[in-house]
PDB file of C-alpha atoms and ligand atoms in Angstrom:
ATOM      1  CA  MET R  27     -51.021  31.364  23.415  1.00 52.00           C
ATOM      2  CA  TYR R  28     -51.588  29.303  20.324  1.00 68.00           C
ATOM      3  CA  PRO R  29     -49.437  26.492  19.487  1.00 87.00           C
ATOM      4  CA  ALA R  30     -50.768  24.698  22.846  1.00 96.00           C
ATOM      5  CA  PRO R  31     -47.492  25.388  25.351  1.00 97.00           C
ATOM      6  CA  PHE R  32     -44.754  22.364  25.665  1.00 98.00           C
ATOM      7  CA  ILE R  33     -42.699  23.931  28.419  1.00 98.00           C
ATOM      8  CA  ALA R  34     -39.418  22.516  28.228  1.00 98.00           C
ATOM      9  CA  VAL R  35     -37.275  22.297  32.048  1.00 98.00           C
ATOM     10  CA  GLU R  36     -33.187  22.583  31.127  1.00 98.00           C
ATOM     11  CA  GLY R  37     -30.163  22.929  33.267  1.00 98.00           C
ATOM     12  CA  PRO R  38     -27.609  20.398  33.785  1.00 98.00           C
ATOM     13  CA  ILE R  39     -27.168  17.479  36.324  1.00 98.00           C
ATOM     14  CA  GLY R  40     -28.971  17.933  39.616  1.00 97.00           C
ATOM     15  CA  ALA R  41     -30.125  21.497  38.769  1.00 97.00           C
ATOM     16  CA  GLY R  42     -33.814  20.369  39.913  1.00 97.00           C
ATOM     17  CA  LYS R  43     -35.223  19.858  36.762  1.00 98.00           C
ATOM     18  CA  THR R  44     -37.978  16.662  37.268  1.00 98.00           C
ATOM     19  CA  THR R  45     -38.721  18.816  41.104  1.00 98.00           C
ATOM     20  CA  LEU R  46     -39.358  22.688  38.766  1.00 98.00           C
ATOM     21  CA  ALA R  47     -40.798  19.951  35.745  1.00 98.00           C
ATOM     22  CA  THR R  48     -43.780  18.674  38.569  1.00 98.00           C
ATOM     23  CA  MET R  49     -44.482  21.669  40.185  1.00 98.00           C
ATOM     24  CA  LEU R  50     -45.604  23.325  36.627  1.00 98.00           C
ATOM     25  CA  SER R  51     -47.415  20.084  35.679  1.00 98.00           C
ATOM     26  CA  LYS R  52     -49.692  20.452  38.974  1.00 98.00           C
ATOM     27  CA  GLU R  53     -49.807  24.457  39.100  1.00 98.00           C
ATOM     28  CA  PHE R  54     -50.841  24.234  35.114  1.00 98.00           C
ATOM     29  CA  GLN R  55     -52.733  21.096  35.285  1.00 98.00           C
ATOM     30  CA  PHE R  56     -50.445  19.958  32.308  1.00 98.00           C
ATOM     31  CA  PRO R  57     -50.009  16.414  31.860  1.00 98.00           C
ATOM     32  CA  LEU R  58     -45.697  15.967  32.570  1.00 98.00           C
ATOM     33  CA  VAL R  59     -43.697  13.757  30.889  1.00 98.00           C
ATOM     34  CA  LYS R  60     -40.225  13.040  32.714  1.00 97.00           C
ATOM     35  CA  GLU R  61     -37.365  10.732  31.056  1.00 94.00           C
ATOM     36  CA  ILE R  62     -36.073   7.486  32.120  1.00 89.00           C
ATOM     37  CA  VAL R  63     -33.541   7.017  35.102  1.00 89.00           C
ATOM     38  CA  GLU R  64     -34.232   3.994  37.351  1.00 87.00           C
ATOM     39  CA  GLU R  65     -34.587   1.981  34.938  1.00 89.00           C
ATOM     40  CA  ASN R  66     -31.883   3.064  32.609  1.00 93.00           C
ATOM     41  CA  PRO R  67     -29.263  -0.299  32.516  1.00 95.00           C
ATOM     42  CA  PHE R  68     -26.868   1.782  31.660  1.00 96.00           C
ATOM     43  CA  LEU R  69     -26.114   4.792  33.767  1.00 96.00           C
ATOM     44  CA  ASP R  70     -24.704   3.157  37.213  1.00 96.00           C
ATOM     45  CA  LYS R  71     -21.812   1.432  34.138  1.00 97.00           C
ATOM     46  CA  PHE R  72     -20.798   4.955  33.246  1.00 98.00           C
ATOM     47  CA  TYR R  73     -20.517   6.348  36.330  1.00 97.00           C
ATOM     48  CA  GLU R  74     -17.796   3.736  36.741  1.00 97.00           C
ATOM     49  CA  ASP R  75     -16.485   3.834  33.638  1.00 97.00           C
ATOM     50  CA  MET R  76     -17.780   6.888  30.835  1.00 97.00           C
ATOM     51  CA  GLU R  77     -14.721   6.056  28.166  1.00 97.00           C
ATOM     52  CA  GLN R  78     -16.305   2.405  27.884  1.00 98.00           C
ATOM     53  CA  TRP R  79     -20.132   2.905  27.803  1.00 98.00           C
ATOM     54  CA  SER R  80     -20.755   6.003  26.944  1.00 98.00           C
ATOM     55  CA  PHE R  81     -22.290   5.735  23.365  1.00 98.00           C
ATOM     56  CA  GLN R  82     -24.486   2.788  24.756  1.00 98.00           C
ATOM     57  CA  LEU R  83     -24.981   5.331  27.230  1.00 98.00           C
ATOM     58  CA  GLU R  84     -26.060   8.347  24.391  1.00 98.00           C
ATOM     59  CA  MET R  85     -28.050   5.690  22.341  1.00 98.00           C
ATOM     60  CA  PHE R  86     -30.094   4.676  25.206  1.00 97.00           C
ATOM     61  CA  PHE R  87     -31.823   8.121  26.323  1.00 98.00           C
ATOM     62  CA  LEU R  88     -31.814   8.803  22.686  1.00 98.00           C
ATOM     63  CA  CYS R  89     -34.058   6.364  21.795  1.00 97.00           C
ATOM     64  CA  ASN R  90     -36.214   6.860  25.335  1.00 96.00           C
ATOM     65  CA  ARG R  91     -36.196  10.474  24.256  1.00 97.00           C
ATOM     66  CA  PHE R  92     -37.398   9.501  20.374  1.00 98.00           C
ATOM     67  CA  LYS R  93     -39.969   6.835  21.991  1.00 97.00           C
ATOM     68  CA  GLN R  94     -41.105   9.964  24.024  1.00 97.00           C
ATOM     69  CA  LEU R  95     -41.371  12.344  21.929  1.00 98.00           C
ATOM     70  CA  GLU R  96     -42.888  10.693  19.168  1.00 97.00           C
ATOM     71  CA  SER R  97     -45.905  10.248  21.989  1.00 96.00           C
ATOM     72  CA  ILE R  98     -45.541  13.530  22.317  1.00 98.00           C
ATOM     73  CA  GLU R  99     -46.843  14.621  19.205  1.00 97.00           C
ATOM     74  CA  GLU R 100     -49.546  12.095  19.156  1.00 97.00           C
ATOM     75  CA  ASN R 101     -51.384  11.953  22.284  1.00 97.00           C
ATOM     76  CA  TYR R 102     -50.571  16.356  22.666  1.00 97.00           C
ATOM     77  CA  VAL R 103     -49.193  18.564  19.563  1.00 97.00           C
ATOM     78  CA  LYS R 104     -51.208  17.210  17.299  1.00 96.00           C
ATOM     79  CA  LYS R 105     -53.928  17.596  19.733  1.00 96.00           C
ATOM     80  CA  GLN R 106     -52.990  20.900  20.806  1.00 96.00           C
ATOM     81  CA  GLN R 107     -53.154  19.822  24.340  1.00 97.00           C
ATOM     82  CA  PRO R 108     -50.058  21.147  26.293  1.00 98.00           C
ATOM     83  CA  ILE R 109     -47.036  19.293  28.294  1.00 98.00           C
ATOM     84  CA  VAL R 110     -44.632  19.921  29.900  1.00 98.00           C
ATOM     85  CA  THR R 111     -41.567  17.899  29.998  1.00 98.00           C
ATOM     86  CA  ASP R 112     -37.883  18.049  32.034  1.00 98.00           C
ATOM     87  CA  TYR R 113     -35.520  17.759  29.454  1.00 98.00           C
ATOM     88  CA  HIS R 114     -35.351  19.280  25.345  1.00 97.00           C
ATOM     89  CA  VAL R 115     -34.349  16.497  22.523  1.00 97.00           C
ATOM     90  CA  TYR R 116     -30.780  19.589  22.105  1.00 97.00           C
ATOM     91  CA  LYS R 117     -30.175  17.571  25.772  1.00 98.00           C
ATOM     92  CA  ASN R 118     -28.728  14.079  23.453  1.00 98.00           C
ATOM     93  CA  MET R 119     -26.583  16.363  21.992  1.00 98.00           C
ATOM     94  CA  ILE R 120     -25.072  18.411  24.956  1.00 98.00           C
ATOM     95  CA  PHE R 121     -23.752  15.316  26.370  1.00 98.00           C
ATOM     96  CA  ALA R 122     -22.978  13.093  23.490  1.00 98.00           C
ATOM     97  CA  GLU R 123     -20.655  16.223  22.261  1.00 98.00           C
ATOM     98  CA  ARG R 124     -18.968  15.207  25.942  1.00 98.00           C
ATOM     99  CA  THR R 125     -18.814  11.927  26.164  1.00 98.00           C
ATOM    100  CA  LEU R 126     -18.164  10.289  22.792  1.00 98.00           C
ATOM    101  CA  SER R 127     -15.330   9.684  20.520  1.00 98.00           C
ATOM    102  CA  LYS R 128     -14.919  11.354  18.014  1.00 98.00           C
ATOM    103  CA  LYS R 129     -15.353   8.471  15.550  1.00 98.00           C
ATOM    104  CA  HIS R 130     -18.437   7.943  17.736  1.00 98.00           C
ATOM    105  CA  MET R 131     -20.191  11.550  17.709  1.00 98.00           C
ATOM    106  CA  ASP R 132     -19.829  11.370  13.532  1.00 98.00           C
ATOM    107  CA  LYS R 133     -21.818   8.500  14.023  1.00 98.00           C
ATOM    108  CA  TYR R 134     -24.235   9.688  17.164  1.00 98.00           C
ATOM    109  CA  ARG R 135     -24.572  12.844  14.899  1.00 98.00           C
ATOM    110  CA  LYS R 136     -26.433  11.640  11.738  1.00 98.00           C
ATOM    111  CA  ILE R 137     -28.571   9.230  14.138  1.00 98.00           C
ATOM    112  CA  TYR R 138     -29.359  12.171  16.485  1.00 98.00           C
ATOM    113  CA  HIS R 139     -30.115  14.189  12.932  1.00 98.00           C
ATOM    114  CA  LEU R 140     -32.636  11.592  11.191  1.00 98.00           C
ATOM    115  CA  LEU R 141     -34.746  10.490  14.874  1.00 98.00           C
ATOM    116  CA  THR R 142     -35.058  13.957  16.361  1.00 98.00           C
ATOM    117  CA  ASP R 143     -35.275  16.846  13.084  1.00 97.00           C
ATOM    118  CA  ASP R 144     -38.867  15.579  11.832  1.00 97.00           C
ATOM    119  CA  LEU R 145     -40.613  15.514  15.768  1.00 97.00           C
ATOM    120  CA  PRO R 146     -41.378  18.374  17.780  1.00 96.00           C
ATOM    121  CA  LYS R 147     -39.297  20.964  19.707  1.00 95.00           C
ATOM    122  CA  PRO R 148     -40.332  22.729  22.550  1.00 97.00           C
ATOM    123  CA  ASN R 149     -42.138  26.462  22.131  1.00 96.00           C
ATOM    124  CA  ALA R 150     -40.753  27.407  26.089  1.00 97.00           C
ATOM    125  CA  MET R 151     -37.638  26.688  27.647  1.00 98.00           C
ATOM    126  CA  ILE R 152     -37.177  27.295  31.253  1.00 98.00           C
ATOM    127  CA  TYR R 153     -33.419  26.521  32.123  1.00 98.00           C
ATOM    128  CA  ILE R 154     -32.031  26.495  35.828  1.00 98.00           C
ATOM    129  CA  LYS R 155     -28.701  27.707  36.473  1.00 97.00           C
ATOM    130  CA  ALA R 156     -26.984  26.760  39.235  1.00 97.00           C
ATOM    131  CA  SER R 157     -23.048  26.675  40.363  1.00 98.00           C
ATOM    132  CA  LEU R 158     -20.583  23.614  40.803  1.00 98.00           C
ATOM    133  CA  PRO R 159     -21.212  24.104  44.726  1.00 98.00           C
ATOM    134  CA  THR R 160     -24.769  23.674  44.500  1.00 97.00           C
ATOM    135  CA  LEU R 161     -25.462  20.400  42.674  1.00 98.00           C
ATOM    136  CA  LEU R 162     -23.167  18.967  43.724  1.00 98.00           C
ATOM    137  CA  ASP R 163     -25.083  19.598  47.304  1.00 96.00           C
ATOM    138  CA  ARG R 164     -28.481  18.765  45.480  1.00 96.00           C
ATOM    139  CA  ILE R 165     -27.497  15.170  44.022  1.00 97.00           C
ATOM    140  CA  LYS R 166     -25.912  14.978  47.358  1.00 96.00           C
ATOM    141  CA  MET R 167     -29.149  15.140  49.247  1.00 95.00           C
ATOM    142  CA  ARG R 168     -31.531  13.141  46.279  1.00 94.00           C
ATOM    143  CA  GLY R 169     -29.022  10.244  47.414  1.00 95.00           C
ATOM    144  CA  ARG R 170     -29.010   8.782  44.096  1.00 95.00           C
ATOM    145  CA  SER R 171     -26.112   5.086  44.275  1.00 94.00           C
ATOM    146  CA  PHE R 172     -24.429   5.819  41.075  1.00 95.00           C
ATOM    147  CA  GLU R 173     -23.786   9.980  41.485  1.00 96.00           C
ATOM    148  CA  GLU R 174     -22.209   9.874  44.260  1.00 95.00           C
ATOM    149  CA  ASP R 175     -19.264   8.958  42.805  1.00 94.00           C
ATOM    150  CA  ILE R 176     -19.461  12.095  40.249  1.00 97.00           C
ATOM    151  CA  ASP R 177     -16.975  13.793  39.632  1.00 97.00           C
ATOM    152  CA  PRO R 178     -16.650  17.594  39.968  1.00 98.00           C
ATOM    153  CA  ALA R 179     -14.499  18.213  36.816  1.00 98.00           C
ATOM    154  CA  TYR R 180     -17.203  16.407  35.041  1.00 98.00           C
ATOM    155  CA  LEU R 181     -20.322  18.761  36.376  1.00 98.00           C
ATOM    156  CA  LYS R 182     -18.036  21.801  35.674  1.00 98.00           C
ATOM    157  CA  THR R 183     -17.765  21.255  32.026  1.00 98.00           C
ATOM    158  CA  LEU R 184     -21.344  20.013  31.808  1.00 98.00           C
ATOM    159  CA  ILE R 185     -22.149  23.665  33.884  1.00 98.00           C
ATOM    160  CA  GLU R 186     -20.248  25.249  30.498  1.00 98.00           C
ATOM    161  CA  ASP R 187     -21.677  23.044  27.906  1.00 98.00           C
ATOM    162  CA  TYR R 188     -25.222  24.275  28.530  1.00 98.00           C
ATOM    163  CA  GLU R 189     -24.038  28.209  28.659  1.00 98.00           C
ATOM    164  CA  LEU R 190     -23.320  27.454  25.364  1.00 98.00           C
ATOM    165  CA  ALA R 191     -25.344  25.640  24.608  1.00 98.00           C
ATOM    166  CA  ILE R 192     -28.284  27.529  25.130  1.00 97.00           C
ATOM    167  CA  GLU R 193     -26.175  30.688  23.472  1.00 97.00           C
ATOM    168  CA  HIS R 194     -27.143  27.892  19.926  1.00 96.00           C
ATOM    169  CA  LEU R 195     -30.611  27.611  21.026  1.00 96.00           C
ATOM    170  CA  LYS R 196     -30.865  30.772  20.855  1.00 96.00           C
ATOM    171  CA  GLN R 197     -28.965  31.497  17.305  1.00 96.00           C
ATOM    172  CA  THR R 198     -30.716  28.391  16.014  1.00 94.00           C
ATOM    173  CA  ASP R 199     -34.702  29.234  17.235  1.00 93.00           C
ATOM    174  CA  PRO R 200     -33.949  32.347  18.025  1.00 94.00           C
ATOM    175  CA  GLY R 201     -38.474  32.193  18.840  1.00 93.00           C
ATOM    176  CA  LEU R 202     -37.824  30.289  21.571  1.00 95.00           C
ATOM    177  CA  PRO R 203     -38.430  32.108  24.819  1.00 96.00           C
ATOM    178  CA  ILE R 204     -36.060  30.908  27.486  1.00 97.00           C
ATOM    179  CA  ILE R 205     -37.453  31.161  31.574  1.00 97.00           C
ATOM    180  CA  THR R 206     -33.498  31.421  32.703  1.00 98.00           C
ATOM    181  CA  ILE R 207     -33.549  30.819  36.638  1.00 98.00           C
ATOM    182  CA  GLU R 208     -31.176  31.435  38.771  1.00 97.00           C
ATOM    183  CA  GLY R 209     -31.262  28.271  41.046  1.00 96.00           C
ATOM    184  CA  ASP R 210     -28.392  29.490  43.251  1.00 97.00           C
ATOM    185  CA  HIS R 211     -30.733  32.437  44.350  1.00 95.00           C
ATOM    186  CA  THR R 212     -34.150  31.180  44.322  1.00 96.00           C
ATOM    187  CA  ASP R 213     -35.660  28.244  46.041  1.00 95.00           C
ATOM    188  CA  PHE R 214     -38.655  27.800  44.239  1.00 97.00           C
ATOM    189  CA  VAL R 215     -38.983  24.427  46.823  1.00 96.00           C
ATOM    190  CA  SER R 216     -39.027  26.014  50.104  1.00 95.00           C
ATOM    191  CA  SER R 217     -39.891  29.745  49.351  1.00 97.00           C
ATOM    192  CA  GLN R 218     -43.336  30.268  47.618  1.00 97.00           C
ATOM    193  CA  GLN R 219     -42.296  33.379  46.267  1.00 97.00           C
ATOM    194  CA  ASP R 220     -39.683  32.197  44.698  1.00 97.00           C
ATOM    195  CA  TYR R 221     -41.718  29.941  43.050  1.00 98.00           C
ATOM    196  CA  GLN R 222     -44.922  32.468  42.088  1.00 98.00           C
ATOM    197  CA  GLN R 223     -42.605  34.624  40.899  1.00 97.00           C
ATOM    198  CA  ILE R 224     -41.595  31.706  38.117  1.00 97.00           C
ATOM    199  CA  VAL R 225     -45.135  31.495  37.609  1.00 98.00           C
ATOM    200  CA  GLN R 226     -46.174  34.542  36.780  1.00 97.00           C
ATOM    201  CA  ASN R 227     -42.635  34.411  34.231  1.00 97.00           C
ATOM    202  CA  ILE R 228     -44.316  31.579  32.710  1.00 97.00           C
ATOM    203  CA  LYS R 229     -47.890  33.342  32.234  1.00 96.00           C
ATOM    204  CA  GLU R 230     -46.348  36.445  30.627  1.00 95.00           C
ATOM    205  CA  GLN R 231     -44.173  35.069  28.377  1.00 93.00           C
ATOM    206  CA  VAL R 232     -45.767  32.174  27.718  1.00 92.00           C
ATOM    207  CA  LEU R 233     -48.922  31.326  28.424  1.00 90.00           C
TER     208      LEU R 233
HETATM  209  N1  ATP F 311     -34.694  25.297  44.239  1.00 90.04           N
HETATM  210  C1  ATP F 311     -34.029  23.871  45.068  1.00 90.04           C
HETATM  211  N2  ATP F 311     -33.738  24.619  46.062  1.00 90.04           N
HETATM  212  C2  ATP F 311     -33.799  23.171  46.901  1.00 90.04           C
HETATM  213  N3  ATP F 311     -33.112  21.576  46.048  1.00 90.04           N
HETATM  214  C3  ATP F 311     -33.671  21.348  45.481  1.00 90.04           C
HETATM  215  C4  ATP F 311     -33.881  23.090  44.067  1.00 90.04           C
HETATM  216  N4  ATP F 311     -34.297  21.715  43.365  1.00 90.04           N
HETATM  217  C5  ATP F 311     -33.780  20.927  42.860  1.00 90.04           C
HETATM  218  N5  ATP F 311     -33.516  20.373  44.536  1.00 90.04           N
HETATM  219  C6  ATP F 311     -33.420  19.427  44.647  1.00 90.04           C
HETATM  220  O1  ATP F 311     -32.045  19.287  44.389  1.00 90.04           O
HETATM  221  C7  ATP F 311     -32.487  17.228  44.072  1.00 90.04           C
HETATM  222  C8  ATP F 311     -32.176  17.003  43.207  1.00 90.04           C
HETATM  223  O2  ATP F 311     -33.346  17.550  41.787  1.00 90.04           O
HETATM  224  P1  ATP F 311     -34.391  17.070  40.415  1.00 90.04           P
HETATM  225  O3  ATP F 311     -33.761  15.761  40.810  1.00 90.04           O
HETATM  226  O4  ATP F 311     -35.178  17.756  40.432  1.00 90.04           O
HETATM  227  O5  ATP F 311     -32.936  17.428  39.603  1.00 90.04           O
HETATM  228  P2  ATP F 311     -32.624  16.750  38.167  1.00 90.04           P
HETATM  229  O6  ATP F 311     -32.363  18.504  37.556  1.00 90.04           O
HETATM  230  O7  ATP F 311     -34.191  16.861  37.835  1.00 90.04           O
HETATM  231  O8  ATP F 311     -31.491  16.374  38.053  1.00 90.04           O
HETATM  232  P3  ATP F 311     -31.448  15.372  36.871  1.00 90.04           P
HETATM  233  O9  ATP F 311     -30.227  15.758  36.216  1.00 90.04           O
HETATM  234  O10 ATP F 311     -30.378  14.000  37.346  1.00 90.04           O
HETATM  235  O11 ATP F 311     -32.001  14.470  36.251  1.00 90.04           O
HETATM  236  C9  ATP F 311     -33.956  17.016  44.798  1.00 90.04           C
HETATM  237  O12 ATP F 311     -33.900  16.002  45.896  1.00 90.04           O
HETATM  238  C10 ATP F 311     -34.567  17.937  44.525  1.00 90.04           C
HETATM  239  O13 ATP F 311     -35.133  18.075  45.951  1.00 90.04           O
HETATM  240  N1  GNG F 312     -24.285  10.814  29.659  1.00 90.04           N
HETATM  241  C1  GNG F 312     -25.382  11.217  29.509  1.00 90.04           C
HETATM  242  N2  GNG F 312     -25.998  11.426  28.610  1.00 90.04           N
HETATM  243  C2  GNG F 312     -27.430  11.815  28.760  1.00 90.04           C
HETATM  244  O1  GNG F 312     -28.067  11.886  28.024  1.00 90.04           O
HETATM  245  C3  GNG F 312     -27.860  11.772  29.617  1.00 90.04           C
HETATM  246  N3  GNG F 312     -29.946  12.377  30.503  1.00 90.04           N
HETATM  247  C4  GNG F 312     -29.338  12.524  31.752  1.00 90.04           C
HETATM  248  N4  GNG F 312     -28.359  11.824  32.204  1.00 90.04           N
HETATM  249  C5  GNG F 312     -27.594  11.558  34.012  1.00 90.04           C
HETATM  250  C6  GNG F 312     -27.888  12.336  34.624  1.00 90.04           C
HETATM  251  C7  GNG F 312     -28.183  11.929  35.709  1.00 90.04           C
HETATM  252  O2  GNG F 312     -27.126  11.183  36.325  1.00 90.04           O
HETATM  253  C8  GNG F 312     -28.511  10.720  35.526  1.00 90.04           C
HETATM  254  C9  GNG F 312     -30.199  11.554  35.615  1.00 90.04           C
HETATM  255  O3  GNG F 312     -30.298  12.897  34.550  1.00 90.04           O
HETATM  256  O4  GNG F 312     -28.745  10.531  34.279  1.00 90.04           O
HETATM  257  C10 GNG F 312     -27.047  11.798  30.891  1.00 90.04           C
HETATM  258  N5  GNG F 312     -26.140  11.348  30.904  1.00 90.04           N
END
């Protein structure tokens, strides 16, 4: 494939993005860039009071992803080196549209475009879909303290937001191959067969 693969794994909270991105990074020996979670100073506050903390949180994620994508550009894309990430930059807009007030969203949208329009975008995407019960199970199993009381209604709207966002990406970036994984029925963690099917799809559609 030309240019080098830049694969983004996406899906709603707890879908398995980091898990799968890590497995694929090992599989293909591609470096992995993961988003910052534990060092995020606003996540726990946000889950306690979304209205109060959403702008700080969305800006924090945006700035971090901006910095990561800048270094992806320098260290991988410009050098024609492959890379795997556990997010697509458009994720910022998915969450911001859901969590910000209109006034904040108007400001955020301008900053988002200013920061990201000229940054490299993935040239392949893996979208892990999953139902609300599956996401709730996985979030519970993972056991992050700040997600303990996550509102199922918030997760449900995010599942829908992701569906719309994928449609949006298909329209705005029609050349982007998107491999969709049915997360409820595909257990790439414990089933070698399920995992190898994903690897095969990537080999056929991306590499
Ligand atoms: N297909 C799967 N089958 C079984 N368990 C899974 C599967 N995918 C992920 N898990 C488990 O679900 C939990 C959440 O996975 P992971 O942290 O990779 O999700 P994520 O999409 O990166 O989450 P976040 O949106 O919070 O960053 C982990 O404990 C992981 O081991
Ligand atoms: N509001 C908001 N905006 C984002 O861009 C964003 N990206 C991730 N997250 C949340 C989901 C997990 O709890 C946790 C780890 O992914 O952080 C986000 N939350």
